[in-house]
mmCIF file of C-alpha atoms and ligand atoms in Angstrom:
data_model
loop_
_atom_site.group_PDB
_atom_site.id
_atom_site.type_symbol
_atom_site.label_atom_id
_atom_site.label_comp_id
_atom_site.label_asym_id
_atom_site.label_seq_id
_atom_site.Cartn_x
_atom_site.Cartn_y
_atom_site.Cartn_z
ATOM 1 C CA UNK W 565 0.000 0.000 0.000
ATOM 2 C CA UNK W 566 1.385 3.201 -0.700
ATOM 3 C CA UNK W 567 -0.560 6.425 1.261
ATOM 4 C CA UNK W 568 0.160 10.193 1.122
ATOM 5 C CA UNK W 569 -0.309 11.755 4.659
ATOM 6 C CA UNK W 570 -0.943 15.484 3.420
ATOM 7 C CA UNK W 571 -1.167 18.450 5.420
ATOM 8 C CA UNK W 572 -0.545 21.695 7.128
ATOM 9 C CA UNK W 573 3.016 21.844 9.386
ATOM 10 C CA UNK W 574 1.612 20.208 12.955
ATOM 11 C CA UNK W 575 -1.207 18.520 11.455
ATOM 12 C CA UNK W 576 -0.455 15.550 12.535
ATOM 13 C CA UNK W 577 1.492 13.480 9.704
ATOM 14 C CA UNK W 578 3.959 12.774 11.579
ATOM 15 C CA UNK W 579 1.592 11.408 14.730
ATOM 16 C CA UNK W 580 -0.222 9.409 12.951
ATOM 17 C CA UNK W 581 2.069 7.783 10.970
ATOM 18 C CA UNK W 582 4.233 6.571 13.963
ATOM 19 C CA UNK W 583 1.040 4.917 14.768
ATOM 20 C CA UNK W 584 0.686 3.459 11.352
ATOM 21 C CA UNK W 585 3.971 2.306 11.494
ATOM 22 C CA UNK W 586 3.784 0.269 14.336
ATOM 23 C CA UNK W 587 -0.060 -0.836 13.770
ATOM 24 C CA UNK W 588 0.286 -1.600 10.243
ATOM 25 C CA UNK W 589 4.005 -2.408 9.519
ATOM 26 C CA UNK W 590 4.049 0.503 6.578
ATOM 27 C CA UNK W 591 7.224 2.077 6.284
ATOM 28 C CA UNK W 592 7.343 5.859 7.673
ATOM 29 C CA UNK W 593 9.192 7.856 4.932
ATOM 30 C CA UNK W 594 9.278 11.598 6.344
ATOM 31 C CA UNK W 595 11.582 14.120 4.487
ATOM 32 C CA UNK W 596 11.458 16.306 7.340
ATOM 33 C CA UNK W 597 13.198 13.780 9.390
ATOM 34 C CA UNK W 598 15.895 12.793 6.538
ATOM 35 C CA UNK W 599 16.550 16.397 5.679
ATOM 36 C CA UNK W 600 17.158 17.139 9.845
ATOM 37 C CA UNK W 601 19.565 13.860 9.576
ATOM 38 C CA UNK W 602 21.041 15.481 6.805
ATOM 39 C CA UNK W 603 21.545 19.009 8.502
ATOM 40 C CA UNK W 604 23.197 16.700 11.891
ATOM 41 C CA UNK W 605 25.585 15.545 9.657
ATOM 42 C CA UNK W 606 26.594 17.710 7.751
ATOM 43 C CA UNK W 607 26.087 16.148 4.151
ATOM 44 C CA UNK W 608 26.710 18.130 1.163
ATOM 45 C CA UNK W 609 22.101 17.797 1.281
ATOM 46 C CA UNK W 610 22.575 18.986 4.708
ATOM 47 C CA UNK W 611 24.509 22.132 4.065
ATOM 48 C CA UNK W 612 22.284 23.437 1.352
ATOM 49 C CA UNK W 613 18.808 22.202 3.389
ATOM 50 C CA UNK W 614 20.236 24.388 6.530
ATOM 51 C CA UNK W 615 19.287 27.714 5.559
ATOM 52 C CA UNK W 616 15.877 27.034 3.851
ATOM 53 C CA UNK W 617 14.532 25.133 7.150
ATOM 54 C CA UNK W 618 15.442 27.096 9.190
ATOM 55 C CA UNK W 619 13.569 29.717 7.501
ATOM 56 C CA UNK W 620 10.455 27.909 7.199
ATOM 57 C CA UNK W 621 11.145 27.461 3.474
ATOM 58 C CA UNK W 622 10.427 24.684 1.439
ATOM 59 C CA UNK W 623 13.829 22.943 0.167
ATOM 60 C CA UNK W 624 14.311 22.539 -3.256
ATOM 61 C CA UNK W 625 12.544 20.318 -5.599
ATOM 62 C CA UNK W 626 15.770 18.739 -6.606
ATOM 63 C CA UNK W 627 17.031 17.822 -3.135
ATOM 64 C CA UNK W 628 13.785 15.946 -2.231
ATOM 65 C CA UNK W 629 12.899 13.997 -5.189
ATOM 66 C CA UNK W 630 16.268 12.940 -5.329
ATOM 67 C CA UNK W 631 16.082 11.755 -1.843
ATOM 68 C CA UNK W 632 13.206 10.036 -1.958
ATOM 69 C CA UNK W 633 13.580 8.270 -5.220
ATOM 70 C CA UNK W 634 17.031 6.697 -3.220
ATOM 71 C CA UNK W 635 14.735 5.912 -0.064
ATOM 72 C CA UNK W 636 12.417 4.234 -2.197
ATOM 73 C CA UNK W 637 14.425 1.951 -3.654
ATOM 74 C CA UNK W 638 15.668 0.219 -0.303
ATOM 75 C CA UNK W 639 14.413 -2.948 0.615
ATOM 76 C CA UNK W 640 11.845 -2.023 3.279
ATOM 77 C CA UNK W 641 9.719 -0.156 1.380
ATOM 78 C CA UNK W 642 8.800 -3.310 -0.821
ATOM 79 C CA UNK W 643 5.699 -3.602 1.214
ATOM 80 C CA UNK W 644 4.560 -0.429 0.754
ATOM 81 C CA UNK W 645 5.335 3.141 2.312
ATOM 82 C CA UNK W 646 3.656 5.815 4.018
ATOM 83 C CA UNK W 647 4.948 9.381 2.651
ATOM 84 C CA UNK W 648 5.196 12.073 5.369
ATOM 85 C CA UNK W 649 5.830 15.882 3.927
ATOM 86 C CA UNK W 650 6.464 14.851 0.560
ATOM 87 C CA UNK W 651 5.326 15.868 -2.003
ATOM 88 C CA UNK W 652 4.816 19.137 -1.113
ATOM 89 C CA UNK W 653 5.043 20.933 -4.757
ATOM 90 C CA UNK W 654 3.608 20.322 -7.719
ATOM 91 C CA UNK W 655 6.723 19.457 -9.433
ATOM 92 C CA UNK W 656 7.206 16.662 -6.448
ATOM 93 C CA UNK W 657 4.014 15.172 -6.649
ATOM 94 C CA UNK W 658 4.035 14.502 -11.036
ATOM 95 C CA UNK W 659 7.930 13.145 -10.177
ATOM 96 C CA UNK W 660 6.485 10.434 -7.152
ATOM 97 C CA UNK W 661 3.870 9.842 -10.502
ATOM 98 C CA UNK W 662 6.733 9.411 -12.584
ATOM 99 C CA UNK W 663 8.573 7.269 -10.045
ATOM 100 C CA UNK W 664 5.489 5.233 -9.225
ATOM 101 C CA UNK W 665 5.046 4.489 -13.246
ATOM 102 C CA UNK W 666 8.301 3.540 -13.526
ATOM 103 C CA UNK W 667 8.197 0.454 -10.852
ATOM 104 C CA UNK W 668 4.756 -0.380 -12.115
ATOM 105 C CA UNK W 669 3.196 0.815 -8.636
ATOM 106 C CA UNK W 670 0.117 2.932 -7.976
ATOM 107 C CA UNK W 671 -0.663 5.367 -5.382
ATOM 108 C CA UNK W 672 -3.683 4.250 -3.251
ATOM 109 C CA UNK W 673 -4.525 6.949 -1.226
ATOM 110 C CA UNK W 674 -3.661 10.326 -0.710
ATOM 111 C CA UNK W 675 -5.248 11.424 3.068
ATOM 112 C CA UNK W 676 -5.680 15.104 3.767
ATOM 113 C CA UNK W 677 -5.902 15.741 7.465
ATOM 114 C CA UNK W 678 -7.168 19.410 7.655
ATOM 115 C CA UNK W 679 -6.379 21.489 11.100
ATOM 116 C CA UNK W 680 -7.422 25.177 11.223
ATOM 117 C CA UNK W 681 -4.241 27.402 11.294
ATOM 118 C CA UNK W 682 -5.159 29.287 14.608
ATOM 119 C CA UNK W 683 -4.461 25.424 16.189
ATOM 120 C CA UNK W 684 -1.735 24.723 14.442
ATOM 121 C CA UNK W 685 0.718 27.361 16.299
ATOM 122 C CA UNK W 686 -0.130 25.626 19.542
ATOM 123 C CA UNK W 687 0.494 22.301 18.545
ATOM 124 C CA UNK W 688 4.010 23.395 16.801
ATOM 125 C CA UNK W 689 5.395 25.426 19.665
ATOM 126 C CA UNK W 690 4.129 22.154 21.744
ATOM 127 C CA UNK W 691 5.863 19.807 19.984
ATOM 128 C CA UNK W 692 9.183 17.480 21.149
ATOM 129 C CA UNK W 693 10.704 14.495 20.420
ATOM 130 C CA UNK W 694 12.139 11.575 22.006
ATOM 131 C CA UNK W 695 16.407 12.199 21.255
ATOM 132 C CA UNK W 696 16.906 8.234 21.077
ATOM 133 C CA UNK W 697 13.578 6.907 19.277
ATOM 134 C CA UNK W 698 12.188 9.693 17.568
ATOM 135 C CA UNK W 699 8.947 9.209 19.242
ATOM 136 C CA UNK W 700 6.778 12.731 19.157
ATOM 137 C CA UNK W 701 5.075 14.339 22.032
ATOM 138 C CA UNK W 702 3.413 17.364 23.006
ATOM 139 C CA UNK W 703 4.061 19.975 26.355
ATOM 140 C CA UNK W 704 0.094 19.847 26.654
ATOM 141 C CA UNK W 705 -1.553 17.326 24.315
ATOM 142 C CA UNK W 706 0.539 14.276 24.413
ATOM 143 C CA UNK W 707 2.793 13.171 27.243
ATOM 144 C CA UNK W 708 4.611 10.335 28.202
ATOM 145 C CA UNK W 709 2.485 8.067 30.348
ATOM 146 C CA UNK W 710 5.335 9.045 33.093
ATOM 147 C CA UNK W 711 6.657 12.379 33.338
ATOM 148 C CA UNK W 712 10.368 12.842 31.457
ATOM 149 C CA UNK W 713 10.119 9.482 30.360
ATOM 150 C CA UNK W 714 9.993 7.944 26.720
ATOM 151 C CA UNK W 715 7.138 5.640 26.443
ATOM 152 C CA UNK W 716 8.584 3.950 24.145
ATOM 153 C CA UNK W 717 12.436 2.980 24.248
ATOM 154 C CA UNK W 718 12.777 4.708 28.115
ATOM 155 C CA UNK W 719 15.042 7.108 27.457
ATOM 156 C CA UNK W 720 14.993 10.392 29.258
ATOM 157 C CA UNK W 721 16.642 12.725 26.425
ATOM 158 C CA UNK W 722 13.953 15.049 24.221
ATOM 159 C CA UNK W 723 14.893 17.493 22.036
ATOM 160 C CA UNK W 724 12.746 20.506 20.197
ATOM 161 C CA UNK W 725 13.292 21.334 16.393
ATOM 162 C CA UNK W 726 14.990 24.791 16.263
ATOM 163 C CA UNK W 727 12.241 25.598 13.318
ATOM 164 C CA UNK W 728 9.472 24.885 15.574
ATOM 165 C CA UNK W 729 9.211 28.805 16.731
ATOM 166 C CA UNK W 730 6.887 31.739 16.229
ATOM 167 C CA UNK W 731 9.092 33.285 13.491
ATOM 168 C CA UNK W 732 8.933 30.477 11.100
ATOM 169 C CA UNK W 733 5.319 29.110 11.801
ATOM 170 C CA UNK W 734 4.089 31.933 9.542
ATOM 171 C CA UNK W 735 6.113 31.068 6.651
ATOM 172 C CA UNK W 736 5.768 27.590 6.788
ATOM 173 C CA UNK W 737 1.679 28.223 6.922
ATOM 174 C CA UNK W 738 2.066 30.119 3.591
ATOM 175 C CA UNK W 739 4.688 27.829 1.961
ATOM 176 C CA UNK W 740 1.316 25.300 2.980
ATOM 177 C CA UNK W 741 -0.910 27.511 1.353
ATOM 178 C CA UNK W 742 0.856 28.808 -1.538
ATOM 179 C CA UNK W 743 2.553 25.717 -2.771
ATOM 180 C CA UNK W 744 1.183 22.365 -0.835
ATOM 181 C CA UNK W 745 -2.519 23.194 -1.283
ATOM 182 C CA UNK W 746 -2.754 23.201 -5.333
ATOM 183 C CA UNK W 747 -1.887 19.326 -4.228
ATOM 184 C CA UNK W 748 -5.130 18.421 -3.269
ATOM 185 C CA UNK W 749 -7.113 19.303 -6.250
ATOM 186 C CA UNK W 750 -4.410 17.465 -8.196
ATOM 187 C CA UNK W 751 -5.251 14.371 -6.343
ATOM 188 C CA UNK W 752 -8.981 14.604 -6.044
ATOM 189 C CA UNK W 753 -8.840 14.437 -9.756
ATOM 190 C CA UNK W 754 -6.950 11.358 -9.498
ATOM 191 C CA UNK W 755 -9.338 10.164 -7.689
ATOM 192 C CA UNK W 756 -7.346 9.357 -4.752
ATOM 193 C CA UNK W 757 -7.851 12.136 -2.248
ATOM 194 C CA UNK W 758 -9.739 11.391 1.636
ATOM 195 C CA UNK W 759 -10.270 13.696 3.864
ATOM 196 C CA UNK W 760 -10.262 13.088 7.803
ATOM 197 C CA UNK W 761 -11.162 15.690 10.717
ATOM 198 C CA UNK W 762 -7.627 16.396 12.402
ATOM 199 C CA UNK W 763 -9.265 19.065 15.185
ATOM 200 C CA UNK W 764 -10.403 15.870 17.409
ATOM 201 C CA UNK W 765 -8.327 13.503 19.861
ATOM 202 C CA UNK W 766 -5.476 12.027 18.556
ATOM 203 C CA UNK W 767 -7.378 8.851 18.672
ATOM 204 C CA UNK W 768 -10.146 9.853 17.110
ATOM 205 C CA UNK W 769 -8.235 11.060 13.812
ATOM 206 C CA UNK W 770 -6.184 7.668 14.069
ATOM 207 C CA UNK W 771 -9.501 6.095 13.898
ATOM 208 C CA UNK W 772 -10.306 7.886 10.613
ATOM 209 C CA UNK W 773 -7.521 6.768 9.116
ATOM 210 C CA UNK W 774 -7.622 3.270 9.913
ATOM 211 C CA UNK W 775 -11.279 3.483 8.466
ATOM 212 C CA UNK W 776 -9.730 4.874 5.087
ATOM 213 C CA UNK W 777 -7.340 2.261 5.141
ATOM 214 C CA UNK W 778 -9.280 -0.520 5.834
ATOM 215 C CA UNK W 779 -11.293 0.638 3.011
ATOM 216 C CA UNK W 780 -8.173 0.145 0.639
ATOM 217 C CA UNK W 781 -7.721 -3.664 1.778
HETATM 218 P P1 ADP C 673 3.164 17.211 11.516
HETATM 219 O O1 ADP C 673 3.980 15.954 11.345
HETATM 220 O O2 ADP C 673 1.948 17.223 10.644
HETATM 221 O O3 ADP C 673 3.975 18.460 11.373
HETATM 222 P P2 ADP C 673 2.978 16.312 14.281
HETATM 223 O O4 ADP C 673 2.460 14.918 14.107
HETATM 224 O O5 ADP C 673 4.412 16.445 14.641
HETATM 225 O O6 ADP C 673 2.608 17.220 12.997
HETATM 226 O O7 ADP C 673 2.060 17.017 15.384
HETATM 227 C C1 ADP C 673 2.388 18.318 15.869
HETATM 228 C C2 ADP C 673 2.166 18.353 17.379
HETATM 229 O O8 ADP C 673 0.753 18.307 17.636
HETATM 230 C C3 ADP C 673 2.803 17.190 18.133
HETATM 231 O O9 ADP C 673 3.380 17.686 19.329
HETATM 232 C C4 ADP C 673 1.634 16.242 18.413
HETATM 233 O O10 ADP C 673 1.801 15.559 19.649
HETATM 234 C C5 ADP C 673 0.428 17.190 18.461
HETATM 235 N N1 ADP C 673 -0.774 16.602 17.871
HETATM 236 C C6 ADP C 673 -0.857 15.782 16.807
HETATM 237 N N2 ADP C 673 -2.137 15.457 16.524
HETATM 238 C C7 ADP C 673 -2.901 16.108 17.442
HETATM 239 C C8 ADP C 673 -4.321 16.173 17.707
HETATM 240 N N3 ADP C 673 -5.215 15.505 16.951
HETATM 241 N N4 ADP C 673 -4.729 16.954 18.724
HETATM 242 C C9 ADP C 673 -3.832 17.630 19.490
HETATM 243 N N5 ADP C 673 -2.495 17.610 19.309
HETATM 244 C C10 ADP C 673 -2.033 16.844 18.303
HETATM 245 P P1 AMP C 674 8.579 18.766 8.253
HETATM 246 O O1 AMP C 674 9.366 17.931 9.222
HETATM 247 O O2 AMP C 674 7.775 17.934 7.300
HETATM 248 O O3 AMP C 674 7.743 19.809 8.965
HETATM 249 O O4 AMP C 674 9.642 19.543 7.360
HETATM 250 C C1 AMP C 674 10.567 20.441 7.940
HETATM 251 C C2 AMP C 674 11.199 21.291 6.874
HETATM 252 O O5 AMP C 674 11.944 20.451 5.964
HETATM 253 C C3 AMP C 674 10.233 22.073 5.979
HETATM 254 O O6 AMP C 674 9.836 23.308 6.548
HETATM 255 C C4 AMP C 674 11.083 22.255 4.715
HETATM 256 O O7 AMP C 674 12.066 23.271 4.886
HETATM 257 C C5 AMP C 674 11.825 20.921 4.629
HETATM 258 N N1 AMP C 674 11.060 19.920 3.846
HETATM 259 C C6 AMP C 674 10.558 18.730 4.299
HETATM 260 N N2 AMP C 674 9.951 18.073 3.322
HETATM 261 C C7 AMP C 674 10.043 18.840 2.215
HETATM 262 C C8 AMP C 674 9.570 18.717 0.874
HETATM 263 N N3 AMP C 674 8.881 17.648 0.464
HETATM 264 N N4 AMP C 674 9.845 19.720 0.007
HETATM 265 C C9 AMP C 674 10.563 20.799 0.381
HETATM 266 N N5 AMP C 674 11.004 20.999 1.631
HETATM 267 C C10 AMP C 674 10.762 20.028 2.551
#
């Protein structure tokens, strides 16, 4: 199975496709998280990703396609994949077409989870991650079940992403807006676009999903 998870920043992509992860076994492929590898260590992708994160800028089209049409060759991703922040153009979304063609694979479902802008500040000034895992939490809306504590792998190290501030919230909204958006008219055309309610319990817009993708079995 092979699912787009499209949204705003702090929609929940990310959230939700941890869960899918574990629940479902499909592989999390988040350009966010390979470009902030990248940055860590300093790759040539890294030094020219830098800048544009950290001014709430969308990368170029060239660095990400060419990143994911690497990832998506690796062996995991056999099974299926669930893409997290990518595509985000246009230009990304008729290259994953072309890629897709290529290996004889179609997309099954692209799933739009919509969150109001005035909530998404909260959630992405909330938001921190487990240092070790990766695991995502939030200062009001999702904790660990005990206090400084990864649920997950126990480790007692979270870290905040340095674009997760006022300053670049804005930007990123419009970078949603102005370039991200035109995506989901593209896909309803294809036929291919759901839409879930992401202003409800995190549970209750995993529960959406699962619906959509039990539909797809
Ligand atoms: P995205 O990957 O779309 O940028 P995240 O999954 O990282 O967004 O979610 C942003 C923040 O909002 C995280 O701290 C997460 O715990 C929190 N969050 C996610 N979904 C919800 C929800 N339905 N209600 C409240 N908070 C949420
Ligand atoms: P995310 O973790 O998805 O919120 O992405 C963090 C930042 O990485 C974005 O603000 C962009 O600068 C960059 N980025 C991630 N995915 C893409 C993409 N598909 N296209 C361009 N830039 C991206």
């Amino acid at each position: 199975m092979i699912v787009i998870l499209l949204g705003p920043p702090g929609a929940g992509k990310g959230t939700q496709a941890q869960r899918i992860e574990k629940m479902q076994g499909l592989v999390q492929l988040s350009t966010g998280d390979m470009l902030r590898a990248a940055v860590i260590a300093n790759t040539e992708v890294g030094k020219k990703a830098k800048g544009f994160m950290e001014a709430g800028r969308l990368v170029t089209d060239k660095i990400v396609i060419k990143i994911i049409e690497d990832r998506i060759q690796e062996g995991d991703c056999k099974k299926g994949f669930l893409l997290d922040g990518f595509p985000r153009t246009l230009t990304q979304a008729k290259a994953l077409d072309n890629m897709l063609d290529q290996k004889s694979l179609k997309l099954d479902a692209v799933v739009e989870i919509q969150v109001d802008d005035r909530d998404l500040v909260d959630r992405i000034i909330g938001r921190y991650t487990c240092t070790n895992c990766n695991q995502g939490y939030h200062g009001e809306n999702l904790k660990p079940k005990v206090d400084g504590v990864c649920d997950d792998c126990g480790s007692t190290n979270f870290k905040r992403r340095v674009d997760d501030n006022q300053e670049t919230v804005s930007s990123r909204l419009e970078a949603y807006h102005c370039q991200t958006a035109p995506l989901l008219p593209y896909y309803e055309e294809q036929g291919v676009l759901k839409v879930v309610n992401g202003m409800v319990d995190i549970d209750d817009v995993s529960v959406q999903i699962n619906d959509v993708l039990s539909s797809l079995n």
